[in-house]
Amino acid sequence: MSCFQSTLQLFKTRYWPLIKSLQTALLLVTGLTGYMSARCPVTHLGTILGLTGSLFLAISGSTVLNMWVDRDIDAKMPRTQKRPIPAGLISSQEALRLGLSLAILGVGWALFLDRLYGLVVLAGLFFDVVVYSLWLKRRTCWSILWGGISGAMPVLAGRVLGTGAIDWVGLVLGAAVLFWIPTHILTFSLRYRDDYKTAGVPTFPATYGEKVTRRVVAFSSMLVALAMAGAAYGLGTSWGYLRLLAILTVGLLLLAVGGLVRPSERVNFRLFKYASLYMLGSMVLVVL
């Protein structure tokens, strides 16, 4: 194996998993959507590259720092024991340095592009690492709301960079992501309830029971649909794209209500998977 191949393999096994690439990519898509909802077609290539780079670094840094904070929890759960830090592939000190470096570079780049944009990116990092992970995650199941706020920041940041201000459309787009987070996380906590119990992390199923959790999932899915409809209206989306968005939304609501009426692991897992596809598809429709 060549030196390059060895380095690439090392990167893929030790560092790439730290940023949760699929999650980071989805949040990055929302950020790009926020920007292109205000500036489409894109004519300033430098700005879009700056947005992409700064958001990628900031989101990745935030994710690595979360991995560092949760290293003891991850070591207790079978689902996460093979992550780089609990598996011993990378030391906690190295992960901390990497997370801080990525976060500082991302936020610094964002502030250089635009002060308000940079402050929104910084707010997302603060809510995710400090409020959600360090403060509330081990104390209350309601921590997911603050995690949802951090998840809403990329799309709001992109919109801010495109418009130069915080407007109601950007807030509604952020609300769509905020309401989507419970659908995503609560279905996940239902599937891995035993893992979270072993790690001592409070979840909605453990605190309020599965029935209440499924009701919350159904309600949050309805709020997502309303928020996306409001954003589409604010952007003047054409009827053809609204129909496609409606089809995506009906699928989400059917799975959410189905999980409430006839709860099963199969329906729950389908909803978990579909929720991510719904958010990705909705954001693409907004851009188009």
PDB file of C-alpha atoms in Angstrom:
ATOM      1  CA  MET A   1       0.000   0.000   0.000  1.00  0.00           C
ATOM      2  CA  SER A   2       1.390   3.409  -1.009  1.00  0.00           C
ATOM      3  CA  CYS A   3       1.952   6.256   1.435  1.00  0.00           C
ATOM      4  CA  PHE A   4      -1.011   8.115  -0.067  1.00  0.00           C
ATOM      5  CA  GLN A   5      -3.294   5.098   0.291  1.00  0.00           C
ATOM      6  CA  SER A   6      -2.183   4.596   3.889  1.00  0.00           C
ATOM      7  CA  THR A   7      -2.879   8.242   4.702  1.00  0.00           C
ATOM      8  CA  LEU A   8      -6.279   8.096   3.010  1.00  0.00           C
ATOM      9  CA  GLN A   9      -7.197   4.941   4.915  1.00  0.00           C
ATOM     10  CA  LEU A  10      -6.101   6.555   8.172  1.00  0.00           C
ATOM     11  CA  PHE A  11      -8.258   9.597   7.419  1.00  0.00           C
ATOM     12  CA  LYS A  12     -11.288   7.438   6.561  1.00  0.00           C
ATOM     13  CA  THR A  13     -11.082   5.344   9.720  1.00  0.00           C
ATOM     14  CA  ARG A  14      -9.989   7.916  12.305  1.00  0.00           C
ATOM     15  CA  TYR A  15     -11.111  11.378  11.278  1.00  0.00           C
ATOM     16  CA  TRP A  16     -13.922  11.231   8.734  1.00  0.00           C
ATOM     17  CA  PRO A  17     -16.353   9.413  11.089  1.00  0.00           C
ATOM     18  CA  LEU A  18     -15.882  12.200  13.642  1.00  0.00           C
ATOM     19  CA  ILE A  19     -17.870  14.686  11.547  1.00  0.00           C
ATOM     20  CA  LYS A  20     -20.885  12.412  10.875  1.00  0.00           C
ATOM     21  CA  SER A  21     -20.675  13.100   7.160  1.00  0.00           C
ATOM     22  CA  LEU A  22     -24.339  12.427   6.293  1.00  0.00           C
ATOM     23  CA  GLN A  23     -25.627  14.685   9.056  1.00  0.00           C
ATOM     24  CA  THR A  24     -23.099  17.385   8.178  1.00  0.00           C
ATOM     25  CA  ALA A  25     -24.018  17.150   4.488  1.00  0.00           C
ATOM     26  CA  LEU A  26     -27.738  17.537   5.245  1.00  0.00           C
ATOM     27  CA  LEU A  27     -27.149  20.620   7.400  1.00  0.00           C
ATOM     28  CA  LEU A  28     -24.848  22.029   4.724  1.00  0.00           C
ATOM     29  CA  VAL A  29     -27.604  21.553   2.134  1.00  0.00           C
ATOM     30  CA  THR A  30     -30.005  23.531   4.339  1.00  0.00           C
ATOM     31  CA  GLY A  31     -27.449  26.348   4.566  1.00  0.00           C
ATOM     32  CA  LEU A  32     -27.004  26.458   0.812  1.00  0.00           C
ATOM     33  CA  THR A  33     -30.782  26.384   0.434  1.00  0.00           C
ATOM     34  CA  GLY A  34     -31.139  29.385   2.714  1.00  0.00           C
ATOM     35  CA  TYR A  35     -28.669  31.346   0.621  1.00  0.00           C
ATOM     36  CA  MET A  36     -30.059  30.323  -2.759  1.00  0.00           C
ATOM     37  CA  SER A  37     -33.610  31.084  -1.638  1.00  0.00           C
ATOM     38  CA  ALA A  38     -32.472  34.717  -1.649  1.00  0.00           C
ATOM     39  CA  ARG A  39     -29.801  34.666  -4.381  1.00  0.00           C
ATOM     40  CA  CYS A  40     -30.822  32.328  -7.146  1.00  0.00           C
ATOM     41  CA  PRO A  41     -29.370  32.056  -9.720  1.00  0.00           C
ATOM     42  CA  VAL A  42     -26.033  32.282  -7.937  1.00  0.00           C
ATOM     43  CA  THR A  43     -23.782  34.837  -9.582  1.00  0.00           C
ATOM     44  CA  HIS A  44     -21.073  35.288  -6.951  1.00  0.00           C
ATOM     45  CA  LEU A  45     -19.074  32.051  -6.993  1.00  0.00           C
ATOM     46  CA  GLY A  46     -16.673  33.285  -4.317  1.00  0.00           C
ATOM     47  CA  THR A  47     -19.530  33.881  -1.874  1.00  0.00           C
ATOM     48  CA  ILE A  48     -21.087  30.456  -2.404  1.00  0.00           C
ATOM     49  CA  LEU A  49     -17.686  28.798  -1.965  1.00  0.00           C
ATOM     50  CA  GLY A  50     -17.111  30.825   1.193  1.00  0.00           C
ATOM     51  CA  LEU A  51     -20.523  29.828   2.516  1.00  0.00           C
ATOM     52  CA  THR A  52     -19.873  26.167   1.754  1.00  0.00           C
ATOM     53  CA  GLY A  53     -16.405  26.164   3.292  1.00  0.00           C
ATOM     54  CA  SER A  54     -17.243  28.126   6.428  1.00  0.00           C
ATOM     55  CA  LEU A  55     -20.397  26.138   7.158  1.00  0.00           C
ATOM     56  CA  PHE A  56     -18.679  22.822   6.532  1.00  0.00           C
ATOM     57  CA  LEU A  57     -15.863  23.704   8.940  1.00  0.00           C
ATOM     58  CA  ALA A  58     -18.177  25.107  11.607  1.00  0.00           C
ATOM     59  CA  ILE A  59     -20.632  22.183  11.457  1.00  0.00           C
ATOM     60  CA  SER A  60     -17.803  19.642  11.385  1.00  0.00           C
ATOM     61  CA  GLY A  61     -16.072  21.336  14.321  1.00  0.00           C
ATOM     62  CA  SER A  62     -19.302  21.347  16.298  1.00  0.00           C
ATOM     63  CA  THR A  63     -19.849  17.655  15.578  1.00  0.00           C
ATOM     64  CA  VAL A  64     -16.307  16.687  16.584  1.00  0.00           C
ATOM     65  CA  LEU A  65     -16.666  18.658  19.824  1.00  0.00           C
ATOM     66  CA  ASN A  66     -19.926  16.829  20.524  1.00  0.00           C
ATOM     67  CA  MET A  67     -18.096  13.548  19.955  1.00  0.00           C
ATOM     68  CA  TRP A  68     -15.491  14.696  22.475  1.00  0.00           C
ATOM     69  CA  VAL A  69     -18.144  15.654  25.049  1.00  0.00           C
ATOM     70  CA  ASP A  70     -20.032  12.366  24.590  1.00  0.00           C
ATOM     71  CA  ARG A  71     -16.993  10.071  24.553  1.00  0.00           C
ATOM     72  CA  ASP A  72     -17.943   8.435  27.879  1.00  0.00           C
ATOM     73  CA  ILE A  73     -21.556   7.955  26.765  1.00  0.00           C
ATOM     74  CA  ASP A  74     -20.477   6.508  23.415  1.00  0.00           C
ATOM     75  CA  ALA A  75     -18.274   3.980  25.195  1.00  0.00           C
ATOM     76  CA  LYS A  76     -21.325   2.565  27.005  1.00  0.00           C
ATOM     77  CA  MET A  77     -23.631   2.130  24.008  1.00  0.00           C
ATOM     78  CA  PRO A  78     -23.164  -0.766  21.575  1.00  0.00           C
ATOM     79  CA  ARG A  79     -24.305   1.471  18.704  1.00  0.00           C
ATOM     80  CA  THR A  80     -21.487   3.982  19.268  1.00  0.00           C
ATOM     81  CA  GLN A  81     -18.668   1.965  20.833  1.00  0.00           C
ATOM     82  CA  LYS A  82     -16.825   1.737  17.512  1.00  0.00           C
ATOM     83  CA  ARG A  83     -16.627   5.501  17.042  1.00  0.00           C
ATOM     84  CA  PRO A  84     -13.009   6.720  16.831  1.00  0.00           C
ATOM     85  CA  ILE A  85     -12.669   8.111  20.375  1.00  0.00           C
ATOM     86  CA  PRO A  86     -14.222   5.258  22.441  1.00  0.00           C
ATOM     87  CA  ALA A  87     -12.550   2.725  20.124  1.00  0.00           C
ATOM     88  CA  GLY A  88      -9.158   4.247  20.910  1.00  0.00           C
ATOM     89  CA  LEU A  89      -8.421   5.184  17.289  1.00  0.00           C
ATOM     90  CA  ILE A  90      -7.904   8.805  18.297  1.00  0.00           C
ATOM     91  CA  SER A  91      -7.198  10.333  21.709  1.00  0.00           C
ATOM     92  CA  SER A  92      -9.674  12.675  23.374  1.00  0.00           C
ATOM     93  CA  GLN A  93      -7.038  15.437  23.397  1.00  0.00           C
ATOM     94  CA  GLU A  94      -6.508  15.106  19.648  1.00  0.00           C
ATOM     95  CA  ALA A  95     -10.262  15.153  19.034  1.00  0.00           C
ATOM     96  CA  LEU A  96     -10.618  18.284  21.173  1.00  0.00           C
ATOM     97  CA  ARG A  97      -7.837  20.059  19.282  1.00  0.00           C
ATOM     98  CA  LEU A  98      -9.339  19.047  15.949  1.00  0.00           C
ATOM     99  CA  GLY A  99     -12.849  20.153  16.929  1.00  0.00           C
ATOM    100  CA  LEU A 100     -11.683  23.511  18.239  1.00  0.00           C
ATOM    101  CA  SER A 101      -9.522  24.113  15.168  1.00  0.00           C
ATOM    102  CA  LEU A 102     -12.342  23.356  12.731  1.00  0.00           C
ATOM    103  CA  ALA A 103     -14.849  25.431  14.723  1.00  0.00           C
ATOM    104  CA  ILE A 104     -12.550  28.453  15.028  1.00  0.00           C
ATOM    105  CA  LEU A 105     -11.652  28.341  11.337  1.00  0.00           C
ATOM    106  CA  GLY A 106     -15.304  27.985  10.309  1.00  0.00           C
ATOM    107  CA  VAL A 107     -16.634  30.773  12.528  1.00  0.00           C
ATOM    108  CA  GLY A 108     -13.677  33.031  11.688  1.00  0.00           C
ATOM    109  CA  TRP A 109     -14.251  32.539   7.965  1.00  0.00           C
ATOM    110  CA  ALA A 110     -17.974  33.205   8.435  1.00  0.00           C
ATOM    111  CA  LEU A 111     -17.311  36.462  10.312  1.00  0.00           C
ATOM    112  CA  PHE A 112     -14.917  37.512   7.567  1.00  0.00           C
ATOM    113  CA  LEU A 113     -17.619  36.988   4.937  1.00  0.00           C
ATOM    114  CA  ASP A 114     -20.314  38.889   6.839  1.00  0.00           C
ATOM    115  CA  ARG A 115     -20.634  39.853  10.498  1.00  0.00           C
ATOM    116  CA  LEU A 116     -24.316  38.953  10.934  1.00  0.00           C
ATOM    117  CA  TYR A 117     -23.862  35.687   9.046  1.00  0.00           C
ATOM    118  CA  GLY A 118     -20.888  34.849  11.260  1.00  0.00           C
ATOM    119  CA  LEU A 119     -22.842  35.610  14.432  1.00  0.00           C
ATOM    120  CA  VAL A 120     -25.638  33.252  13.365  1.00  0.00           C
ATOM    121  CA  VAL A 121     -23.068  30.502  12.666  1.00  0.00           C
ATOM    122  CA  LEU A 122     -21.481  31.165  16.059  1.00  0.00           C
ATOM    123  CA  ALA A 123     -24.903  30.965  17.721  1.00  0.00           C
ATOM    124  CA  GLY A 124     -25.481  27.551  16.143  1.00  0.00           C
ATOM    125  CA  LEU A 125     -22.142  26.322  17.464  1.00  0.00           C
ATOM    126  CA  PHE A 126     -22.873  27.693  20.943  1.00  0.00           C
ATOM    127  CA  PHE A 127     -26.349  26.153  21.181  1.00  0.00           C
ATOM    128  CA  ASP A 128     -25.095  22.793  19.923  1.00  0.00           C
ATOM    129  CA  VAL A 129     -21.945  22.334  21.973  1.00  0.00           C
ATOM    130  CA  VAL A 130     -22.501  24.418  25.109  1.00  0.00           C
ATOM    131  CA  VAL A 131     -26.264  24.466  25.675  1.00  0.00           C
ATOM    132  CA  TYR A 132     -27.240  21.098  24.202  1.00  0.00           C
ATOM    133  CA  SER A 133     -24.250  18.806  24.761  1.00  0.00           C
ATOM    134  CA  LEU A 134     -22.467  20.233  27.785  1.00  0.00           C
ATOM    135  CA  TRP A 135     -25.420  21.565  29.766  1.00  0.00           C
ATOM    136  CA  LEU A 136     -28.731  19.850  29.009  1.00  0.00           C
ATOM    137  CA  LYS A 137     -28.265  16.519  27.212  1.00  0.00           C
ATOM    138  CA  ARG A 138     -27.604  14.542  30.406  1.00  0.00           C
ATOM    139  CA  ARG A 139     -30.159  16.467  32.458  1.00  0.00           C
ATOM    140  CA  THR A 140     -33.412  16.560  30.495  1.00  0.00           C
ATOM    141  CA  CYS A 141     -35.045  15.022  27.451  1.00  0.00           C
ATOM    142  CA  TRP A 142     -36.120  18.537  26.447  1.00  0.00           C
ATOM    143  CA  SER A 143     -32.554  19.187  25.401  1.00  0.00           C
ATOM    144  CA  ILE A 144     -33.621  18.203  21.871  1.00  0.00           C
ATOM    145  CA  LEU A 145     -35.345  21.581  21.497  1.00  0.00           C
ATOM    146  CA  TRP A 146     -32.025  23.358  21.953  1.00  0.00           C
ATOM    147  CA  GLY A 147     -30.379  20.867  19.665  1.00  0.00           C
ATOM    148  CA  GLY A 148     -33.125  21.733  17.188  1.00  0.00           C
ATOM    149  CA  ILE A 149     -32.333  25.441  17.476  1.00  0.00           C
ATOM    150  CA  SER A 150     -28.704  24.734  16.613  1.00  0.00           C
ATOM    151  CA  GLY A 151     -29.836  22.600  13.678  1.00  0.00           C
ATOM    152  CA  ALA A 152     -31.937  25.495  12.402  1.00  0.00           C
ATOM    153  CA  MET A 153     -29.004  27.904  12.316  1.00  0.00           C
ATOM    154  CA  PRO A 154     -27.371  26.802   9.012  1.00  0.00           C
ATOM    155  CA  VAL A 155     -30.463  27.532   6.900  1.00  0.00           C
ATOM    156  CA  LEU A 156     -31.002  30.824   8.726  1.00  0.00           C
ATOM    157  CA  ALA A 157     -27.318  31.708   8.288  1.00  0.00           C
ATOM    158  CA  GLY A 158     -27.500  31.025   4.561  1.00  0.00           C
ATOM    159  CA  ARG A 159     -30.585  33.194   4.238  1.00  0.00           C
ATOM    160  CA  VAL A 160     -28.880  35.971   6.224  1.00  0.00           C
ATOM    161  CA  LEU A 161     -25.856  35.883   3.922  1.00  0.00           C
ATOM    162  CA  GLY A 162     -28.151  36.136   0.917  1.00  0.00           C
ATOM    163  CA  THR A 163     -30.378  38.953   2.184  1.00  0.00           C
ATOM    164  CA  GLY A 164     -28.110  40.774   4.617  1.00  0.00           C
ATOM    165  CA  ALA A 165     -30.756  40.591   7.351  1.00  0.00           C
ATOM    166  CA  ILE A 166     -32.872  38.212   9.422  1.00  0.00           C
ATOM    167  CA  ASP A 167     -36.288  38.068   7.751  1.00  0.00           C
ATOM    168  CA  TRP A 168     -39.443  36.113   8.428  1.00  0.00           C
ATOM    169  CA  VAL A 169     -38.830  33.657   5.587  1.00  0.00           C
ATOM    170  CA  GLY A 170     -35.454  32.724   7.070  1.00  0.00           C
ATOM    171  CA  LEU A 171     -37.052  32.267  10.490  1.00  0.00           C
ATOM    172  CA  VAL A 172     -39.775  30.032   9.034  1.00  0.00           C
ATOM    173  CA  LEU A 173     -37.196  27.940   7.175  1.00  0.00           C
ATOM    174  CA  GLY A 174     -35.318  27.624  10.460  1.00  0.00           C
ATOM    175  CA  ALA A 175     -38.558  26.643  12.206  1.00  0.00           C
ATOM    176  CA  ALA A 176     -39.066  23.856   9.654  1.00  0.00           C
ATOM    177  CA  VAL A 177     -35.701  22.377  10.610  1.00  0.00           C
ATOM    178  CA  LEU A 178     -36.400  22.974  14.323  1.00  0.00           C
ATOM    179  CA  PHE A 179     -39.689  21.039  14.131  1.00  0.00           C
ATOM    180  CA  TRP A 180     -38.078  18.345  11.986  1.00  0.00           C
ATOM    181  CA  ILE A 181     -35.466  17.605  14.661  1.00  0.00           C
ATOM    182  CA  PRO A 182     -37.947  15.901  17.079  1.00  0.00           C
ATOM    183  CA  THR A 183     -39.238  13.699  14.262  1.00  0.00           C
ATOM    184  CA  HIS A 184     -35.667  12.675  13.493  1.00  0.00           C
ATOM    185  CA  ILE A 185     -34.344  12.306  17.041  1.00  0.00           C
ATOM    186  CA  LEU A 186     -37.421  10.856  18.769  1.00  0.00           C
ATOM    187  CA  THR A 187     -37.816   8.065  16.219  1.00  0.00           C
ATOM    188  CA  PHE A 188     -34.126   7.358  16.778  1.00  0.00           C
ATOM    189  CA  SER A 189     -34.555   7.300  20.568  1.00  0.00           C
ATOM    190  CA  LEU A 190     -37.458   4.863  20.196  1.00  0.00           C
ATOM    191  CA  ARG A 191     -35.304   2.518  18.152  1.00  0.00           C
ATOM    192  CA  TYR A 192     -32.307   2.691  20.518  1.00  0.00           C
ATOM    193  CA  ARG A 193     -34.111   3.225  23.824  1.00  0.00           C
ATOM    194  CA  ASP A 194     -32.050   0.530  25.567  1.00  0.00           C
ATOM    195  CA  ASP A 195     -28.762   2.113  24.493  1.00  0.00           C
ATOM    196  CA  TYR A 196     -29.746   5.491  25.912  1.00  0.00           C
ATOM    197  CA  LYS A 197     -30.968   3.850  29.116  1.00  0.00           C
ATOM    198  CA  THR A 198     -27.622   2.076  29.515  1.00  0.00           C
ATOM    199  CA  ALA A 199     -25.763   5.364  29.047  1.00  0.00           C
ATOM    200  CA  GLY A 200     -28.048   7.237  31.434  1.00  0.00           C
ATOM    201  CA  VAL A 201     -29.226   9.755  28.838  1.00  0.00           C
ATOM    202  CA  PRO A 202     -32.819  10.976  29.475  1.00  0.00           C
ATOM    203  CA  THR A 203     -35.118  10.498  26.481  1.00  0.00           C
ATOM    204  CA  PHE A 204     -38.782  11.146  25.746  1.00  0.00           C
ATOM    205  CA  PRO A 205     -39.677   7.411  25.638  1.00  0.00           C
ATOM    206  CA  ALA A 206     -38.077   6.843  29.052  1.00  0.00           C
ATOM    207  CA  THR A 207     -39.571   9.996  30.591  1.00  0.00           C
ATOM    208  CA  TYR A 208     -43.072  10.143  29.097  1.00  0.00           C
ATOM    209  CA  GLY A 209     -43.576   6.729  27.514  1.00  0.00           C
ATOM    210  CA  GLU A 210     -43.749   5.564  23.923  1.00  0.00           C
ATOM    211  CA  LYS A 211     -47.341   6.659  23.295  1.00  0.00           C
ATOM    212  CA  VAL A 212     -46.657  10.286  24.224  1.00  0.00           C
ATOM    213  CA  THR A 213     -43.424  10.206  22.213  1.00  0.00           C
ATOM    214  CA  ARG A 214     -45.255   9.046  19.095  1.00  0.00           C
ATOM    215  CA  ARG A 215     -47.834  11.809  19.585  1.00  0.00           C
ATOM    216  CA  VAL A 216     -45.035  14.367  19.785  1.00  0.00           C
ATOM    217  CA  VAL A 217     -43.525  12.937  16.581  1.00  0.00           C
ATOM    218  CA  ALA A 218     -46.868  13.222  14.777  1.00  0.00           C
ATOM    219  CA  PHE A 219     -47.425  16.772  16.055  1.00  0.00           C
ATOM    220  CA  SER A 220     -43.909  17.914  15.139  1.00  0.00           C
ATOM    221  CA  SER A 221     -44.354  16.437  11.655  1.00  0.00           C
ATOM    222  CA  MET A 222     -47.482  18.554  11.204  1.00  0.00           C
ATOM    223  CA  LEU A 223     -45.562  21.643  12.322  1.00  0.00           C
ATOM    224  CA  VAL A 224     -42.807  20.834   9.808  1.00  0.00           C
ATOM    225  CA  ALA A 225     -45.416  20.671   7.055  1.00  0.00           C
ATOM    226  CA  LEU A 226     -46.921  24.029   8.080  1.00  0.00           C
ATOM    227  CA  ALA A 227     -43.505  25.686   8.307  1.00  0.00           C
ATOM    228  CA  MET A 228     -42.402  24.430   4.886  1.00  0.00           C
ATOM    229  CA  ALA A 229     -45.714  25.552   3.385  1.00  0.00           C
ATOM    230  CA  GLY A 230     -45.247  28.996   4.940  1.00  0.00           C
ATOM    231  CA  ALA A 231     -41.698  29.266   3.592  1.00  0.00           C
ATOM    232  CA  ALA A 232     -42.829  28.154   0.137  1.00  0.00           C
ATOM    233  CA  TYR A 233     -45.555  30.815   0.182  1.00  0.00           C
ATOM    234  CA  GLY A 234     -43.085  33.489   1.265  1.00  0.00           C
ATOM    235  CA  LEU A 235     -40.731  32.562  -1.564  1.00  0.00           C
ATOM    236  CA  GLY A 236     -43.516  32.611  -4.152  1.00  0.00           C
ATOM    237  CA  THR A 237     -43.062  28.960  -5.040  1.00  0.00           C
ATOM    238  CA  SER A 238     -44.942  27.924  -8.171  1.00  0.00           C
ATOM    239  CA  TRP A 239     -47.920  25.580  -8.027  1.00  0.00           C
ATOM    240  CA  GLY A 240     -46.021  22.733  -9.666  1.00  0.00           C
ATOM    241  CA  TYR A 241     -43.352  22.679  -6.966  1.00  0.00           C
ATOM    242  CA  LEU A 242     -45.983  23.135  -4.262  1.00  0.00           C
ATOM    243  CA  ARG A 243     -47.663  19.943  -5.448  1.00  0.00           C
ATOM    244  CA  LEU A 244     -44.381  18.038  -5.223  1.00  0.00           C
ATOM    245  CA  LEU A 245     -43.834  19.456  -1.731  1.00  0.00           C
ATOM    246  CA  ALA A 246     -47.379  18.389  -0.805  1.00  0.00           C
ATOM    247  CA  ILE A 247     -46.664  14.832  -1.957  1.00  0.00           C
ATOM    248  CA  LEU A 248     -43.519  14.693   0.185  1.00  0.00           C
ATOM    249  CA  THR A 249     -45.459  16.094   3.142  1.00  0.00           C
ATOM    250  CA  VAL A 250     -48.307  13.590   2.809  1.00  0.00           C
ATOM    251  CA  GLY A 251     -45.754  10.764   2.981  1.00  0.00           C
ATOM    252  CA  LEU A 252     -44.276  12.208   6.171  1.00  0.00           C
ATOM    253  CA  LEU A 253     -47.662  12.689   7.814  1.00  0.00           C
ATOM    254  CA  LEU A 254     -48.883   9.210   6.847  1.00  0.00           C
ATOM    255  CA  LEU A 255     -45.828   7.587   8.417  1.00  0.00           C
ATOM    256  CA  ALA A 256     -46.104   9.756  11.535  1.00  0.00           C
ATOM    257  CA  VAL A 257     -49.815   9.004  12.011  1.00  0.00           C
ATOM    258  CA  GLY A 258     -49.229   5.351  11.124  1.00  0.00           C
ATOM    259  CA  GLY A 259     -46.639   5.119  13.877  1.00  0.00           C
ATOM    260  CA  LEU A 260     -49.191   6.547  16.283  1.00  0.00           C
ATOM    261  CA  VAL A 261     -52.140   4.359  15.247  1.00  0.00           C
ATOM    262  CA  ARG A 262     -50.219   1.124  14.663  1.00  0.00           C
ATOM    263  CA  PRO A 263     -46.870   1.475  16.379  1.00  0.00           C
ATOM    264  CA  SER A 264     -44.124  -0.885  15.249  1.00  0.00           C
ATOM    265  CA  GLU A 265     -40.361  -0.894  14.888  1.00  0.00           C
ATOM    266  CA  ARG A 266     -40.738  -1.198  11.135  1.00  0.00           C
ATOM    267  CA  VAL A 267     -42.913   1.921  10.771  1.00  0.00           C
ATOM    268  CA  ASN A 268     -40.717   3.817  13.230  1.00  0.00           C
ATOM    269  CA  PHE A 269     -37.563   2.999  11.262  1.00  0.00           C
ATOM    270  CA  ARG A 270     -39.223   3.978   7.977  1.00  0.00           C
ATOM    271  CA  LEU A 271     -40.226   7.312   9.472  1.00  0.00           C
ATOM    272  CA  PHE A 272     -36.689   7.878  10.740  1.00  0.00           C
ATOM    273  CA  LYS A 273     -35.266   7.279   7.266  1.00  0.00           C
ATOM    274  CA  TYR A 274     -37.996   9.164   5.433  1.00  0.00           C
ATOM    275  CA  ALA A 275     -37.668  12.233   7.679  1.00  0.00           C
ATOM    276  CA  SER A 276     -34.143  12.866   6.401  1.00  0.00           C
ATOM    277  CA  LEU A 277     -35.204  12.315   2.787  1.00  0.00           C
ATOM    278  CA  TYR A 278     -38.141  14.655   3.339  1.00  0.00           C
ATOM    279  CA  MET A 279     -35.928  17.462   4.627  1.00  0.00           C
ATOM    280  CA  LEU A 280     -33.446  16.993   1.792  1.00  0.00           C
ATOM    281  CA  GLY A 281     -36.191  16.854  -0.828  1.00  0.00           C
ATOM    282  CA  SER A 282     -38.000  19.884   0.591  1.00  0.00           C
ATOM    283  CA  MET A 283     -34.832  21.967   0.581  1.00  0.00           C
ATOM    284  CA  VAL A 284     -34.073  20.982  -3.009  1.00  0.00           C
ATOM    285  CA  LEU A 285     -37.612  21.988  -4.043  1.00  0.00           C
ATOM    286  CA  VAL A 286     -37.171  25.358  -2.322  1.00  0.00           C
ATOM    287  CA  VAL A 287     -34.016  25.966  -4.372  1.00  0.00           C
ATOM    288  CA  LEU A 288     -35.609  24.829  -7.625  1.00  0.00           C
TER     289      LEU A 288
END
